[in-house]
């Protein structure tokens, strides 16, 4: 994917419903954003999964607005085309509507084009409406919402029985009505994701929600095999980069220890000429150790 792409916007994502499948990836810094963008991601989510895959926390709850903004700015610097969605972290939209709008606005000031908010209960819908009213496009997120890990009693599939599934359908419809431009469906049965996708007019983006969604998202470190924590069933690893990185670093370290790095010609710098080197030695009182200039190969 090397040709010049147009900048992706929230309305453009909305318009992709039923026309082309949406590919979304997370990214957390300049290099990860750059490769995700060059690879052709429609959306780059600066996910609060940052907490787990980059910062080493056991869940997403510890990451702050400041952490998220710092990483969002780096992603913005690495992205040319993809729509950048800032993931609002735990506590950034739970205290008051005013604080939530201000926090959402900070993501926009950091260069994001939209924010993502987990959940769709009544108070959350009011918050999302206020954020939308501040001209910030919002991506919803329902099902297994990781910020509710304690309330849910673990990272568990949601909507397995008819009542829970019905509630999630109602939530998706409410998010659509309120004006979200898309919804992440995480950790829900394939059948339920298919019903929601069919019922609403905005795109659904699935993660652990089966193949019927309008798009799919995976975490950068999971796709590439960088994260060494638990890999859920819904992840497909397309590479094993952590292993490749370790092998490369081990080779570097053994090259250092056994004197194979750096190469004297290809990876080193030298005096301007033999003459300059001789002048340098001549200027020393003790004569020093004489080092020969290598001959270029
Ligand atoms: O933070 C994240 O990575 C997410 C995606 C898994 C949707 O919220």
Tab-separated table of C-alpha atoms and ligand atoms in Angstrom:
chain	number	residue	atom	x	y	z
A	1	UNK	CA	0.000	0.000	0.000
A	2	UNK	CA	2.350	2.743	-1.197
A	3	UNK	CA	0.209	5.056	-3.365
A	4	UNK	CA	-0.833	8.422	-1.898
A	5	UNK	CA	-4.060	7.938	0.081
A	6	UNK	CA	-6.662	10.550	0.912
A	7	UNK	CA	-7.068	11.539	4.564
A	8	UNK	CA	-9.740	9.369	6.153
A	9	UNK	CA	-12.500	11.236	8.002
A	10	UNK	CA	-15.221	10.128	10.423
A	11	UNK	CA	-17.993	10.726	7.815
A	12	UNK	CA	-15.940	8.708	5.294
A	13	UNK	CA	-15.807	5.794	7.753
A	14	UNK	CA	-19.553	6.035	8.252
A	15	UNK	CA	-20.070	5.996	4.488
A	16	UNK	CA	-18.059	2.764	4.161
A	17	UNK	CA	-20.973	0.800	5.685
A	18	UNK	CA	-22.066	-1.840	3.184
A	19	UNK	CA	-19.453	-0.717	0.641
A	20	UNK	CA	-16.025	-1.761	1.884
A	21	UNK	CA	-14.764	-3.464	5.000
A	22	UNK	CA	-12.957	-1.288	7.499
A	23	UNK	CA	-9.471	-2.218	8.708
A	24	UNK	CA	-8.472	-0.756	12.066
A	25	UNK	CA	-5.296	-1.213	14.083
A	26	UNK	CA	-4.066	0.177	17.338
A	27	UNK	CA	-0.799	2.105	17.492
A	28	UNK	CA	0.888	3.865	20.369
A	29	UNK	CA	3.930	5.696	19.042
A	30	UNK	CA	5.575	7.185	15.938
A	31	UNK	CA	6.995	3.978	14.407
A	32	UNK	CA	3.910	1.820	15.037
A	33	UNK	CA	1.625	4.535	13.624
A	34	UNK	CA	3.870	4.932	10.598
A	35	UNK	CA	3.783	1.243	9.661
A	36	UNK	CA	0.049	0.903	10.382
A	37	UNK	CA	-0.636	3.941	8.193
A	38	UNK	CA	1.680	2.800	5.386
A	39	UNK	CA	0.068	-0.648	5.549
A	40	UNK	CA	-3.249	1.044	4.743
A	41	UNK	CA	-5.181	1.064	8.035
A	42	UNK	CA	-8.404	3.062	7.657
A	43	UNK	CA	-8.411	3.842	11.370
A	44	UNK	CA	-5.610	3.968	13.912
A	45	UNK	CA	-6.835	3.700	17.472
A	46	UNK	CA	-4.534	5.005	20.172
A	47	UNK	CA	-5.996	2.349	22.442
A	48	UNK	CA	-5.888	2.321	26.207
A	49	UNK	CA	-4.547	-1.215	25.645
A	50	UNK	CA	-1.367	0.912	25.785
A	51	UNK	CA	-1.546	0.170	29.514
A	52	UNK	CA	-1.088	-3.562	28.954
A	53	UNK	CA	0.962	-4.016	25.788
A	54	UNK	CA	3.327	-1.045	26.161
A	55	UNK	CA	3.344	-0.083	29.836
A	56	UNK	CA	3.063	-3.586	31.325
A	57	UNK	CA	-0.008	-3.115	33.556
A	58	UNK	CA	-2.339	-6.114	34.100
A	59	UNK	CA	-5.399	-4.227	32.779
A	60	UNK	CA	-6.281	-0.896	31.135
A	61	UNK	CA	-7.373	0.969	34.271
A	62	UNK	CA	-4.064	2.572	35.243
A	63	UNK	CA	-3.482	4.620	32.135
A	64	UNK	CA	-4.215	8.365	32.467
A	65	UNK	CA	-5.326	11.136	30.130
A	66	UNK	CA	-1.776	12.520	30.247
A	67	UNK	CA	-0.325	9.113	29.213
A	68	UNK	CA	-2.854	8.843	26.395
A	69	UNK	CA	-2.227	12.372	25.109
A	70	UNK	CA	1.544	11.825	25.097
A	71	UNK	CA	1.110	8.716	22.930
A	72	UNK	CA	-1.585	10.316	20.761
A	73	UNK	CA	0.813	13.125	19.820
A	74	UNK	CA	3.417	10.565	18.740
A	75	UNK	CA	0.839	8.664	16.663
A	76	UNK	CA	-0.263	11.914	15.026
A	77	UNK	CA	3.352	12.591	13.989
A	78	UNK	CA	3.572	9.132	12.379
A	79	UNK	CA	0.225	9.152	10.532
A	80	UNK	CA	-0.554	10.698	7.144
A	81	UNK	CA	-3.896	9.200	6.073
A	82	UNK	CA	-5.643	7.064	8.674
A	83	UNK	CA	-8.364	8.442	10.922
A	84	UNK	CA	-6.844	8.743	14.408
A	85	UNK	CA	-9.150	7.816	17.266
A	86	UNK	CA	-8.061	8.610	20.829
A	87	UNK	CA	-9.311	6.090	23.374
A	88	UNK	CA	-10.697	7.918	26.405
A	89	UNK	CA	-9.195	6.166	29.433
A	90	UNK	CA	-10.873	5.081	32.644
A	91	UNK	CA	-12.043	8.038	34.803
A	92	UNK	CA	-11.712	10.531	31.954
A	93	UNK	CA	-15.482	10.448	31.229
A	94	UNK	CA	-16.934	9.084	34.464
A	95	UNK	CA	-16.823	12.031	36.873
A	96	UNK	CA	-18.809	14.808	35.209
A	97	UNK	CA	-20.005	15.801	31.775
A	98	UNK	CA	-17.946	18.981	31.859
A	99	UNK	CA	-14.747	17.102	32.654
A	100	UNK	CA	-15.533	14.509	29.964
A	101	UNK	CA	-15.989	17.162	27.276
A	102	UNK	CA	-12.761	18.879	28.312
A	103	UNK	CA	-10.863	15.580	28.193
A	104	UNK	CA	-12.321	14.697	24.792
A	105	UNK	CA	-11.316	18.150	23.552
A	106	UNK	CA	-7.767	17.563	24.712
A	107	UNK	CA	-7.513	14.534	22.418
A	108	UNK	CA	-8.591	16.732	19.513
A	109	UNK	CA	-6.019	19.353	20.485
A	110	UNK	CA	-3.405	16.578	20.514
A	111	UNK	CA	-4.283	15.890	16.858
A	112	UNK	CA	-6.815	13.018	17.108
A	113	UNK	CA	-9.827	13.144	14.773
A	114	UNK	CA	-12.295	11.367	17.074
A	115	UNK	CA	-12.518	9.672	20.471
A	116	UNK	CA	-13.763	6.273	21.593
A	117	UNK	CA	-15.898	5.855	24.703
A	118	UNK	CA	-16.809	2.539	26.349
A	119	UNK	CA	-20.379	1.693	27.412
A	120	UNK	CA	-23.874	2.950	26.596
A	121	UNK	CA	-25.921	3.144	29.804
A	122	UNK	CA	-28.151	6.215	30.210
A	123	UNK	CA	-25.571	8.425	31.983
A	124	UNK	CA	-22.938	7.432	29.396
A	125	UNK	CA	-25.260	8.396	26.535
A	126	UNK	CA	-25.673	11.851	28.099
A	127	UNK	CA	-21.894	12.180	28.274
A	128	UNK	CA	-21.442	11.043	24.678
A	129	UNK	CA	-24.136	13.503	23.535
A	130	UNK	CA	-22.244	16.354	25.213
A	131	UNK	CA	-18.949	15.294	23.613
A	132	UNK	CA	-20.645	15.139	20.208
A	133	UNK	CA	-22.115	18.571	20.896
A	134	UNK	CA	-18.549	19.853	21.270
A	135	UNK	CA	-17.935	18.764	17.636
A	136	UNK	CA	-15.944	15.676	18.594
A	137	UNK	CA	-16.839	12.559	16.562
A	138	UNK	CA	-17.396	9.591	18.875
A	139	UNK	CA	-16.837	5.886	18.260
A	140	UNK	CA	-18.898	3.755	20.653
A	141	UNK	CA	-17.645	0.525	22.241
A	142	UNK	CA	-19.947	-2.120	23.727
A	143	UNK	CA	-19.825	-5.781	24.728
A	144	UNK	CA	-16.676	-6.740	26.572
A	145	UNK	CA	-15.567	-3.277	27.644
A	146	UNK	CA	-12.156	-3.752	29.305
A	147	UNK	CA	-12.516	-0.724	31.608
A	148	UNK	CA	-15.426	-2.612	33.281
A	149	UNK	CA	-13.239	-5.670	33.980
A	150	UNK	CA	-13.955	-5.536	37.719
A	151	UNK	CA	-17.685	-4.931	37.313
A	152	UNK	CA	-17.872	-7.796	34.774
A	153	UNK	CA	-15.815	-10.123	36.983
A	154	UNK	CA	-13.105	-10.638	34.351
A	155	UNK	CA	-12.536	-10.367	30.607
A	156	UNK	CA	-15.655	-12.353	29.683
A	157	UNK	CA	-17.720	-12.799	26.533
A	158	UNK	CA	-20.854	-10.608	26.806
A	159	UNK	CA	-24.378	-11.135	25.391
A	160	UNK	CA	-24.383	-14.913	25.576
A	161	UNK	CA	-28.008	-15.141	26.754
A	162	UNK	CA	-31.007	-13.590	25.033
A	163	UNK	CA	-31.617	-10.873	27.668
A	164	UNK	CA	-28.009	-9.624	27.640
A	165	UNK	CA	-27.956	-9.821	23.850
A	166	UNK	CA	-31.195	-7.783	23.668
A	167	UNK	CA	-29.660	-5.145	25.960
A	168	UNK	CA	-26.593	-4.886	23.716
A	169	UNK	CA	-28.784	-4.478	20.609
A	170	UNK	CA	-30.638	-1.648	22.378
A	171	UNK	CA	-27.311	-0.046	23.338
A	172	UNK	CA	-26.054	-0.204	19.747
A	173	UNK	CA	-29.270	1.404	18.483
A	174	UNK	CA	-28.998	4.127	21.152
A	175	UNK	CA	-25.387	4.895	20.156
A	176	UNK	CA	-26.423	5.084	16.512
A	177	UNK	CA	-29.356	7.411	17.308
A	178	UNK	CA	-27.254	9.716	19.431
A	179	UNK	CA	-24.809	10.247	16.552
A	180	UNK	CA	-21.782	7.947	16.963
A	181	UNK	CA	-20.063	7.375	13.617
A	182	UNK	CA	-19.195	3.726	14.344
A	183	UNK	CA	-19.239	1.174	17.158
A	184	UNK	CA	-16.630	-1.320	18.337
A	185	UNK	CA	-18.254	-4.653	19.248
A	186	UNK	CA	-15.859	-6.526	21.498
A	187	UNK	CA	-16.189	-10.064	22.853
A	188	UNK	CA	-19.744	-10.860	21.775
A	189	UNK	CA	-21.208	-13.906	19.992
A	190	UNK	CA	-20.978	-13.878	16.208
A	191	UNK	CA	-24.789	-14.223	15.903
A	192	UNK	CA	-25.366	-11.115	18.032
A	193	UNK	CA	-22.751	-9.076	16.121
A	194	UNK	CA	-24.465	-10.075	12.870
A	195	UNK	CA	-27.877	-8.885	14.152
A	196	UNK	CA	-26.463	-5.553	15.377
A	197	UNK	CA	-24.537	-5.030	12.135
A	198	UNK	CA	-27.662	-5.666	10.116
A	199	UNK	CA	-29.869	-3.481	12.306
A	200	UNK	CA	-27.873	-0.251	12.508
A	201	UNK	CA	-26.794	2.119	9.750
A	202	UNK	CA	-23.350	2.929	11.175
A	203	UNK	CA	-20.393	0.546	10.822
A	204	UNK	CA	-19.630	-2.050	13.461
A	205	UNK	CA	-15.966	-2.846	14.014
A	206	UNK	CA	-15.446	-6.212	15.625
A	207	UNK	CA	-12.831	-7.655	17.908
A	208	UNK	CA	-13.762	-11.141	19.028
A	209	UNK	CA	-17.179	-10.582	17.441
A	210	UNK	CA	-16.985	-12.826	14.369
A	211	UNK	CA	-16.819	-12.132	10.647
A	212	UNK	CA	-20.147	-10.327	10.059
A	213	UNK	CA	-19.030	-6.927	11.343
A	214	UNK	CA	-18.395	-4.061	8.912
A	215	UNK	CA	-14.753	-3.955	9.971
A	216	UNK	CA	-12.230	-5.579	12.266
A	217	UNK	CA	-9.698	-4.255	14.749
A	218	UNK	CA	-6.735	-5.947	16.383
A	219	UNK	CA	-4.072	-4.710	18.746
A	220	UNK	CA	-0.778	-3.934	16.963
A	221	UNK	CA	1.298	-6.024	19.367
A	222	UNK	CA	-1.054	-9.026	18.988
A	223	UNK	CA	-1.054	-8.994	15.166
A	224	UNK	CA	2.717	-8.825	15.077
A	225	UNK	CA	3.443	-11.189	17.965
A	226	UNK	CA	5.164	-8.585	20.131
A	227	UNK	CA	3.108	-8.926	23.326
A	228	UNK	CA	4.130	-11.854	25.533
A	229	UNK	CA	1.008	-11.792	27.754
A	230	UNK	CA	-2.161	-13.827	27.207
A	231	UNK	CA	-3.220	-13.987	23.540
A	232	UNK	CA	-7.016	-14.308	23.252
A	233	UNK	CA	-8.670	-16.841	20.906
A	234	UNK	CA	-9.825	-14.102	18.502
A	235	UNK	CA	-6.271	-12.931	17.740
A	236	UNK	CA	-4.542	-14.036	14.566
A	237	UNK	CA	-0.778	-13.498	14.741
A	238	UNK	CA	0.687	-12.561	11.368
A	239	UNK	CA	4.293	-12.471	12.588
A	240	UNK	CA	6.431	-13.354	15.591
A	241	UNK	CA	8.328	-10.116	15.912
A	242	UNK	CA	9.241	-10.506	19.597
A	243	UNK	CA	11.156	-13.676	18.702
A	244	UNK	CA	12.825	-11.950	15.732
A	245	UNK	CA	13.753	-8.979	17.944
A	246	UNK	CA	15.272	-11.216	20.610
A	247	UNK	CA	17.278	-13.180	18.029
A	248	UNK	CA	18.588	-9.949	16.466
A	249	UNK	CA	19.553	-8.506	19.855
A	250	UNK	CA	21.267	-11.750	20.933
A	251	UNK	CA	23.271	-11.710	17.695
A	252	UNK	CA	24.289	-8.070	18.272
A	253	UNK	CA	25.402	-8.811	21.833
A	254	UNK	CA	27.444	-11.855	20.825
A	255	UNK	CA	29.013	-9.838	17.955
A	256	UNK	CA	30.032	-7.188	20.520
A	257	UNK	CA	31.423	-9.735	22.964
A	258	UNK	CA	33.328	-11.636	20.291
A	259	UNK	CA	34.691	-8.545	18.535
A	260	UNK	CA	32.684	-8.885	15.298
A	261	UNK	CA	30.963	-5.511	15.763
A	262	UNK	CA	31.692	-2.865	14.571
A	263	UNK	CA	33.482	-3.658	11.313
A	264	UNK	CA	36.583	-1.477	11.041
A	265	UNK	CA	35.756	-0.295	7.520
A	266	UNK	CA	31.988	-0.529	6.976
A	267	UNK	CA	30.862	0.628	10.415
A	268	UNK	CA	33.695	2.898	11.632
A	269	UNK	CA	35.104	6.371	10.893
A	270	UNK	CA	38.784	7.225	10.313
A	271	UNK	CA	41.264	10.083	10.252
A	272	UNK	CA	41.317	12.225	7.132
A	273	UNK	CA	44.579	10.629	5.837
A	274	UNK	CA	47.676	8.605	6.810
A	275	UNK	CA	49.481	11.923	6.952
A	276	UNK	CA	47.073	13.277	9.597
A	277	UNK	CA	47.425	10.078	11.577
A	278	UNK	CA	51.235	10.350	11.501
A	279	UNK	CA	51.017	13.977	12.629
A	280	UNK	CA	48.810	12.891	15.503
A	281	UNK	CA	51.293	10.234	16.645
A	282	UNK	CA	54.199	12.630	16.292
A	283	UNK	CA	52.442	15.094	18.564
A	284	UNK	CA	52.278	12.569	21.411
A	285	UNK	CA	55.033	12.565	24.074
A	286	UNK	CA	55.045	8.797	24.687
A	287	UNK	CA	54.648	7.670	21.053
A	288	UNK	CA	51.567	5.736	22.185
A	289	UNK	CA	50.220	2.623	20.523
A	290	UNK	CA	50.379	2.906	16.778
A	291	UNK	CA	47.088	2.013	15.109
A	292	UNK	CA	47.145	1.406	11.362
A	293	UNK	CA	44.465	3.034	9.212
A	294	UNK	CA	42.503	0.237	7.517
A	295	UNK	CA	42.591	0.054	3.748
A	296	UNK	CA	39.150	0.572	2.214
A	297	UNK	CA	37.869	-2.647	0.617
B	1	LIG	O1	-7.667	-0.230	23.666
B	1	LIG	C1	-7.854	-0.970	22.695
B	1	LIG	O2	-6.937	-1.523	22.102
B	1	LIG	C2	-9.242	-1.171	22.258
B	1	LIG	C3	-9.487	-2.073	21.105
B	1	LIG	C4	-9.213	-3.461	21.455
B	1	LIG	C5	-10.824	-1.903	20.513
B	1	LIG	O3	-10.125	-0.618	22.835
